[in-house]
mmCIF file of C-alpha atoms in Angstrom:
data_model
loop_
_atom_site.group_PDB
_atom_site.id
_atom_site.type_symbol
_atom_site.label_atom_id
_atom_site.label_comp_id
_atom_site.label_asym_id
_atom_site.label_seq_id
_atom_site.Cartn_x
_atom_site.Cartn_y
_atom_site.Cartn_z
ATOM 1 C CA UNK A 4 -47.863 49.964 111.711
ATOM 2 C CA UNK A 5 -45.853 47.475 113.648
ATOM 3 C CA UNK A 6 -43.158 45.049 112.205
ATOM 4 C CA UNK A 7 -41.776 41.795 113.613
ATOM 5 C CA UNK A 8 -38.025 41.783 113.793
ATOM 6 C CA UNK A 9 -35.854 38.671 113.411
ATOM 7 C CA UNK A 10 -32.467 39.495 114.894
ATOM 8 C CA UNK A 11 -29.999 36.588 114.784
ATOM 9 C CA UNK A 12 -27.948 38.268 117.493
ATOM 10 C CA UNK A 13 -30.660 37.645 120.057
ATOM 11 C CA UNK A 14 -32.290 34.442 121.193
ATOM 12 C CA UNK A 15 -35.422 36.387 122.064
ATOM 13 C CA UNK A 16 -38.269 36.767 119.589
ATOM 14 C CA UNK A 17 -41.143 39.170 119.720
ATOM 15 C CA UNK A 18 -44.081 36.904 119.085
ATOM 16 C CA UNK A 19 -47.633 36.466 119.884
ATOM 17 C CA UNK A 20 -47.761 34.281 122.956
ATOM 18 C CA UNK A 21 -48.800 30.769 122.153
ATOM 19 C CA UNK A 22 -52.123 29.775 123.557
ATOM 20 C CA UNK A 23 -52.342 26.924 125.998
ATOM 21 C CA UNK A 24 -54.925 25.946 128.568
ATOM 22 C CA UNK A 25 -56.222 29.499 128.552
ATOM 23 C CA UNK A 26 -53.109 30.710 130.345
ATOM 24 C CA UNK A 27 -51.236 33.656 128.992
ATOM 25 C CA UNK A 28 -47.588 33.237 128.216
ATOM 26 C CA UNK A 29 -44.987 35.956 128.131
ATOM 27 C CA UNK A 30 -44.640 37.816 124.884
ATOM 28 C CA UNK A 31 -40.915 37.516 125.395
ATOM 29 C CA UNK A 32 -40.416 33.826 124.512
ATOM 30 C CA UNK A 33 -37.004 32.164 124.421
ATOM 31 C CA UNK A 34 -36.069 28.889 122.752
ATOM 32 C CA UNK A 35 -34.057 28.203 125.854
ATOM 33 C CA UNK A 36 -37.359 27.509 127.540
ATOM 34 C CA UNK A 37 -37.939 24.504 125.260
ATOM 35 C CA UNK A 38 -37.076 21.085 126.743
ATOM 36 C CA UNK A 39 -33.864 19.582 125.373
ATOM 37 C CA UNK A 40 -34.530 17.061 122.584
ATOM 38 C CA UNK A 41 -34.049 13.434 123.466
ATOM 39 C CA UNK A 42 -31.807 11.312 121.286
ATOM 40 C CA UNK A 43 -31.645 7.538 121.342
ATOM 41 C CA UNK A 44 -28.221 6.229 122.145
ATOM 42 C CA UNK A 45 -27.012 3.331 119.973
ATOM 43 C CA UNK A 46 -24.094 1.222 120.934
ATOM 44 C CA UNK A 47 -21.291 1.175 118.376
ATOM 45 C CA UNK A 48 -20.835 -2.192 116.658
ATOM 46 C CA UNK A 49 -18.044 -4.209 118.116
ATOM 47 C CA UNK A 50 -15.350 -4.939 115.526
ATOM 48 C CA UNK A 51 -14.923 -8.631 114.737
ATOM 49 C CA UNK A 52 -11.560 -10.163 115.595
ATOM 50 C CA UNK A 53 -9.196 -10.416 112.628
ATOM 51 C CA UNK A 54 -9.074 -14.212 112.803
ATOM 52 C CA UNK A 55 -12.856 -14.392 112.352
ATOM 53 C CA UNK A 56 -12.721 -12.123 109.298
ATOM 54 C CA UNK A 57 -9.914 -14.246 107.900
ATOM 55 C CA UNK A 58 -11.935 -17.423 108.490
ATOM 56 C CA UNK A 59 -14.934 -15.960 106.629
ATOM 57 C CA UNK A 60 -12.752 -14.922 103.682
ATOM 58 C CA UNK A 61 -11.134 -18.348 103.534
ATOM 59 C CA UNK A 62 -14.507 -20.126 103.727
ATOM 60 C CA UNK A 63 -16.005 -18.019 100.926
ATOM 61 C CA UNK A 64 -12.923 -18.540 98.752
ATOM 62 C CA UNK A 65 -13.039 -22.300 99.336
ATOM 63 C CA UNK A 66 -16.755 -22.428 98.528
ATOM 64 C CA UNK A 67 -16.274 -20.486 95.290
ATOM 65 C CA UNK A 68 -13.368 -22.747 94.340
ATOM 66 C CA UNK A 69 -15.457 -25.883 94.871
ATOM 67 C CA UNK A 70 -18.417 -24.476 92.920
ATOM 68 C CA UNK A 71 -16.235 -23.347 90.010
ATOM 69 C CA UNK A 72 -14.299 -26.625 89.859
ATOM 70 C CA UNK A 73 -17.478 -28.682 90.060
ATOM 71 C CA UNK A 74 -19.566 -26.896 87.455
ATOM 72 C CA UNK A 75 -17.404 -24.605 85.323
ATOM 73 C CA UNK A 76 -13.695 -25.398 85.039
ATOM 74 C CA UNK A 77 -10.759 -27.057 86.766
ATOM 75 C CA UNK A 78 -6.990 -26.983 86.506
ATOM 76 C CA UNK A 79 -5.321 -30.364 85.970
ATOM 77 C CA UNK A 80 -1.685 -31.323 86.256
ATOM 78 C CA UNK A 81 -0.191 -33.330 83.383
ATOM 79 C CA UNK A 82 2.203 -35.814 85.018
ATOM 80 C CA UNK A 83 3.141 -37.949 82.006
ATOM 81 C CA UNK A 84 4.717 -37.488 78.578
ATOM 82 C CA UNK A 85 1.904 -39.206 76.656
ATOM 83 C CA UNK A 86 0.716 -35.916 75.120
ATOM 84 C CA UNK A 87 4.153 -34.508 74.219
ATOM 85 C CA UNK A 88 4.730 -32.068 72.638
ATOM 86 C CA UNK A 89 1.197 -30.681 72.735
ATOM 87 C CA UNK A 90 1.299 -30.927 76.532
ATOM 88 C CA UNK A 91 4.422 -31.115 78.624
ATOM 89 C CA UNK A 92 4.893 -33.744 81.329
ATOM 90 C CA UNK A 93 8.146 -35.282 82.448
ATOM 91 C CA UNK A 94 10.098 -36.400 85.492
ATOM 92 C CA UNK A 95 12.092 -33.648 87.183
ATOM 93 C CA UNK A 96 10.612 -30.749 85.218
ATOM 94 C CA UNK A 97 7.682 -28.352 85.532
ATOM 95 C CA UNK A 98 4.667 -30.269 84.289
ATOM 96 C CA UNK A 99 1.978 -28.396 82.400
ATOM 97 C CA UNK A 100 -1.129 -27.348 84.280
ATOM 98 C CA UNK A 101 -4.118 -27.019 81.957
ATOM 99 C CA UNK A 102 -7.510 -25.375 82.321
ATOM 100 C CA UNK A 103 -10.311 -27.825 81.562
ATOM 101 C CA UNK A 104 -13.751 -26.322 81.007
ATOM 102 C CA UNK A 105 -16.977 -28.250 81.533
ATOM 103 C CA UNK A 106 -19.550 -26.076 79.775
ATOM 104 C CA UNK A 107 -19.022 -27.198 76.159
ATOM 105 C CA UNK A 108 -20.099 -30.794 76.711
ATOM 106 C CA UNK A 109 -23.374 -29.726 78.293
ATOM 107 C CA UNK A 110 -24.451 -28.881 74.739
ATOM 108 C CA UNK A 111 -22.604 -31.400 72.567
ATOM 109 C CA UNK A 112 -20.574 -34.594 72.782
ATOM 110 C CA UNK A 113 -16.789 -34.635 72.364
ATOM 111 C CA UNK A 114 -15.640 -34.604 68.737
ATOM 112 C CA UNK A 115 -12.549 -35.989 66.963
ATOM 113 C CA UNK A 116 -9.553 -33.778 67.714
ATOM 114 C CA UNK A 117 -10.764 -32.622 71.142
ATOM 115 C CA UNK A 118 -8.232 -33.020 73.932
ATOM 116 C CA UNK A 119 -10.250 -34.272 76.894
ATOM 117 C CA UNK A 120 -9.815 -35.158 80.537
ATOM 118 C CA UNK A 121 -11.780 -38.204 81.670
ATOM 119 C CA UNK A 122 -12.168 -40.515 84.631
ATOM 120 C CA UNK A 123 -10.508 -43.793 83.797
ATOM 121 C CA UNK A 124 -12.830 -46.830 83.784
ATOM 122 C CA UNK A 125 -11.719 -49.838 85.898
ATOM 123 C CA UNK A 126 -9.758 -51.444 83.050
ATOM 124 C CA UNK A 127 -7.706 -48.207 82.817
ATOM 125 C CA UNK A 128 -7.060 -47.763 86.542
ATOM 126 C CA UNK A 129 -6.478 -51.381 87.519
ATOM 127 C CA UNK A 130 -9.544 -51.220 89.718
ATOM 128 C CA UNK A 131 -8.322 -48.147 91.625
ATOM 129 C CA UNK A 132 -11.293 -46.090 92.782
ATOM 130 C CA UNK A 133 -11.356 -42.309 92.411
ATOM 131 C CA UNK A 134 -11.200 -40.363 95.707
ATOM 132 C CA UNK A 135 -14.416 -39.037 97.272
ATOM 133 C CA UNK A 136 -15.496 -35.466 96.547
ATOM 134 C CA UNK A 137 -13.812 -33.803 99.549
ATOM 135 C CA UNK A 138 -10.575 -35.778 99.294
ATOM 136 C CA UNK A 139 -10.469 -35.349 95.524
ATOM 137 C CA UNK A 140 -10.974 -31.576 95.748
ATOM 138 C CA UNK A 141 -8.233 -31.156 98.354
ATOM 139 C CA UNK A 142 -5.942 -33.417 96.344
ATOM 140 C CA UNK A 143 -6.566 -31.426 93.170
ATOM 141 C CA UNK A 144 -5.905 -28.133 94.962
ATOM 142 C CA UNK A 145 -2.704 -29.563 96.431
ATOM 143 C CA UNK A 146 -1.481 -30.875 93.098
ATOM 144 C CA UNK A 147 -1.957 -27.433 91.533
ATOM 145 C CA UNK A 148 0.708 -26.034 93.857
ATOM 146 C CA UNK A 149 2.841 -29.200 93.831
ATOM 147 C CA UNK A 150 1.867 -30.201 97.369
ATOM 148 C CA UNK A 151 0.363 -33.539 96.378
ATOM 149 C CA UNK A 152 0.222 -35.954 93.473
ATOM 150 C CA UNK A 153 -2.700 -36.010 90.990
ATOM 151 C CA UNK A 154 -5.413 -38.556 91.775
ATOM 152 C CA UNK A 155 -4.107 -41.145 89.288
ATOM 153 C CA UNK A 156 -7.609 -41.947 88.054
ATOM 154 C CA UNK A 157 -7.939 -39.009 85.641
ATOM 155 C CA UNK A 158 -6.401 -39.127 82.159
ATOM 156 C CA UNK A 159 -5.909 -36.720 79.273
ATOM 157 C CA UNK A 160 -5.918 -37.871 75.630
ATOM 158 C CA UNK A 161 -7.107 -36.803 72.191
ATOM 159 C CA UNK A 162 -10.370 -38.076 70.708
ATOM 160 C CA UNK A 163 -9.629 -40.053 67.544
ATOM 161 C CA UNK A 164 -13.004 -41.642 66.780
ATOM 162 C CA UNK A 165 -16.539 -41.714 68.178
ATOM 163 C CA UNK A 166 -19.232 -44.352 68.583
ATOM 164 C CA UNK A 167 -19.999 -46.337 65.406
ATOM 165 C CA UNK A 168 -16.700 -45.545 63.658
ATOM 166 C CA UNK A 169 -13.994 -48.110 62.928
ATOM 167 C CA UNK A 170 -10.340 -47.552 63.786
ATOM 168 C CA UNK A 171 -7.304 -49.471 62.578
ATOM 169 C CA UNK A 172 -3.572 -49.126 62.068
ATOM 170 C CA UNK A 173 -2.035 -48.504 59.700
ATOM 171 C CA UNK A 174 -1.746 -47.730 55.998
ATOM 172 C CA UNK A 175 1.513 -47.958 54.024
ATOM 173 C CA UNK A 176 2.464 -44.460 55.252
ATOM 174 C CA UNK A 177 1.991 -45.426 58.904
ATOM 175 C CA UNK A 178 -1.249 -43.460 59.331
ATOM 176 C CA UNK A 179 -4.202 -44.529 61.488
ATOM 177 C CA UNK A 180 -7.394 -45.136 59.503
ATOM 178 C CA UNK A 181 -10.916 -44.206 60.611
ATOM 179 C CA UNK A 182 -13.683 -45.706 58.501
ATOM 180 C CA UNK A 183 -10.980 -46.654 55.999
ATOM 181 C CA UNK A 184 -9.648 -43.099 55.574
ATOM 182 C CA UNK A 185 -6.176 -42.023 56.786
ATOM 183 C CA UNK A 186 -5.992 -39.359 59.486
ATOM 184 C CA UNK A 187 -4.186 -36.048 59.161
ATOM 185 C CA UNK A 188 -2.318 -35.713 62.490
ATOM 186 C CA UNK A 189 0.201 -32.842 62.482
ATOM 187 C CA UNK A 190 0.405 -32.932 66.290
ATOM 188 C CA UNK A 191 2.020 -36.383 66.431
ATOM 189 C CA UNK A 192 5.383 -36.783 68.148
ATOM 190 C CA UNK A 193 7.786 -39.582 67.253
ATOM 191 C CA UNK A 194 10.778 -38.177 69.097
ATOM 192 C CA UNK A 195 12.622 -37.412 65.889
ATOM 193 C CA UNK A 196 12.426 -41.042 64.711
ATOM 194 C CA UNK A 197 10.520 -42.572 61.810
ATOM 195 C CA UNK A 198 6.758 -42.075 61.737
ATOM 196 C CA UNK A 199 5.903 -45.620 62.644
ATOM 197 C CA UNK A 200 3.113 -46.628 64.998
ATOM 198 C CA UNK A 201 2.425 -49.824 66.873
ATOM 199 C CA UNK A 202 -0.209 -51.701 64.904
ATOM 200 C CA UNK A 203 -3.520 -52.810 66.387
ATOM 201 C CA UNK A 204 -6.446 -54.690 64.998
ATOM 202 C CA UNK A 205 -9.496 -53.074 63.476
ATOM 203 C CA UNK A 206 -11.976 -51.943 66.154
ATOM 204 C CA UNK A 207 -15.539 -50.640 65.940
ATOM 205 C CA UNK A 208 -16.095 -48.058 68.661
ATOM 206 C CA UNK A 209 -19.227 -48.934 70.701
ATOM 207 C CA UNK A 210 -22.070 -46.413 70.826
ATOM 208 C CA UNK A 211 -21.699 -43.891 73.638
ATOM 209 C CA UNK A 212 -17.920 -44.343 73.774
ATOM 210 C CA UNK A 213 -14.783 -42.631 72.449
ATOM 211 C CA UNK A 214 -11.523 -43.982 71.050
ATOM 212 C CA UNK A 215 -8.714 -41.875 72.511
ATOM 213 C CA UNK A 216 -4.956 -41.826 71.860
ATOM 214 C CA UNK A 217 -1.937 -39.801 72.972
ATOM 215 C CA UNK A 218 -0.091 -37.376 70.704
ATOM 216 C CA UNK A 219 3.188 -38.984 71.764
ATOM 217 C CA UNK A 220 1.879 -41.988 69.925
ATOM 218 C CA UNK A 221 4.492 -44.621 70.810
ATOM 219 C CA UNK A 222 4.757 -43.510 74.440
ATOM 220 C CA UNK A 223 1.099 -43.467 75.371
ATOM 221 C CA UNK A 224 -1.003 -45.973 77.280
ATOM 222 C CA UNK A 225 -4.345 -45.305 75.625
ATOM 223 C CA UNK A 226 -7.353 -47.079 74.079
ATOM 224 C CA UNK A 227 -5.019 -49.467 72.267
ATOM 225 C CA UNK A 228 -3.556 -50.702 75.551
ATOM 226 C CA UNK A 229 -6.697 -51.104 77.630
ATOM 227 C CA UNK A 230 -8.809 -53.384 75.442
ATOM 228 C CA UNK A 231 -9.796 -55.941 78.067
ATOM 229 C CA UNK A 232 -11.475 -58.327 77.590
ATOM 230 C CA UNK A 233 -12.013 -57.195 73.970
ATOM 231 C CA UNK A 234 -10.206 -54.469 71.967
ATOM 232 C CA UNK A 235 -13.402 -52.385 71.885
ATOM 233 C CA UNK A 236 -13.280 -52.149 75.695
ATOM 234 C CA UNK A 237 -10.344 -49.776 75.324
ATOM 235 C CA UNK A 238 -12.821 -47.075 74.345
ATOM 236 C CA UNK A 239 -13.940 -44.820 77.213
ATOM 237 C CA UNK A 240 -17.575 -43.922 78.064
ATOM 238 C CA UNK A 241 -18.666 -40.399 77.149
ATOM 239 C CA UNK A 242 -20.198 -40.185 80.623
ATOM 240 C CA UNK A 243 -16.666 -40.368 82.067
ATOM 241 C CA UNK A 244 -15.554 -37.190 80.311
ATOM 242 C CA UNK A 245 -14.784 -34.388 82.781
ATOM 243 C CA UNK A 246 -14.246 -31.606 80.261
ATOM 244 C CA UNK A 247 -12.297 -30.159 77.352
ATOM 245 C CA UNK A 248 -8.688 -29.015 77.808
ATOM 246 C CA UNK A 249 -8.534 -25.422 76.588
ATOM 247 C CA UNK A 250 -5.491 -23.539 77.831
ATOM 248 C CA UNK A 251 -2.029 -24.206 79.258
ATOM 249 C CA UNK A 252 -1.845 -21.950 82.323
ATOM 250 C CA UNK A 253 1.460 -23.075 83.895
ATOM 251 C CA UNK A 254 4.366 -22.721 83.249
ATOM 252 C CA UNK A 255 4.109 -19.122 82.089
ATOM 253 C CA UNK A 256 6.494 -19.734 79.197
ATOM 254 C CA UNK A 257 4.017 -22.202 77.672
ATOM 255 C CA UNK A 258 0.841 -20.135 77.987
ATOM 256 C CA UNK A 259 -1.472 -20.766 75.072
ATOM 257 C CA UNK A 260 -4.547 -22.518 73.749
ATOM 258 C CA UNK A 261 -4.614 -26.266 73.142
ATOM 259 C CA UNK A 262 -5.227 -27.294 69.532
ATOM 260 C CA UNK A 263 -8.386 -29.286 68.786
ATOM 261 C CA UNK A 264 -7.338 -30.000 65.190
ATOM 262 C CA UNK A 265 -9.799 -32.510 63.745
ATOM 263 C CA UNK A 266 -7.715 -35.332 62.186
ATOM 264 C CA UNK A 267 -10.657 -36.713 60.233
ATOM 265 C CA UNK A 268 -11.372 -33.509 58.343
ATOM 266 C CA UNK A 269 -7.952 -31.879 58.230
ATOM 267 C CA UNK A 270 -8.761 -29.413 60.979
ATOM 268 C CA UNK A 271 -12.150 -28.230 59.687
#
């Protein structure tokens, strides 16, 4: 009885010769007789220059920034003291930078107590037009790092009353009245002086508009000051609302959420 032996120390195998074209092949068959396998040669990818990679990263970052600021949220600089002490803005100091989200008002209208950012109508801006999309975006980005001034056509105030409600000032305790009822406004700032507000005549807020006022009540150019040609024209269109101010992000020492205390219901 014969046995086939597989010896790893030898490249020669004892095998039955493979058949082919009727010609006999040697029973001593070596793998060395096989033709060398052919491999395709692929050229290695050429590495992109660093400046191109940097340009791609910058472009993607800019695109994401524009998309986020357009549809989700933006950071705004508060340049004035009209919302003191809720928001901090003053000459020669670090002004607050606040995160304003845009999602909430896709599902509901602004409510009393909300602190909102809005595009000022012509009677608020003196006819100044807001910058175009590209210029506005670059200006906003620059203002976030103190390289440029805010656009000057965006404002931040607190919603006091909505369309159909009446607003007037004031009762014998110096409180603003909405629909004849005094407001509860713990956020008001009178600079340590008496709680007295500048009076204004009774106004019915037009449908689709909002009556807005600053927390620094006697140092705020708000709906009371922009009633031209009629007092009701001081109200701002809901369509001009950019979003709801949620969080103070800069300076670090003032991190925190922004109160949306409802003055008509005592916060509820």
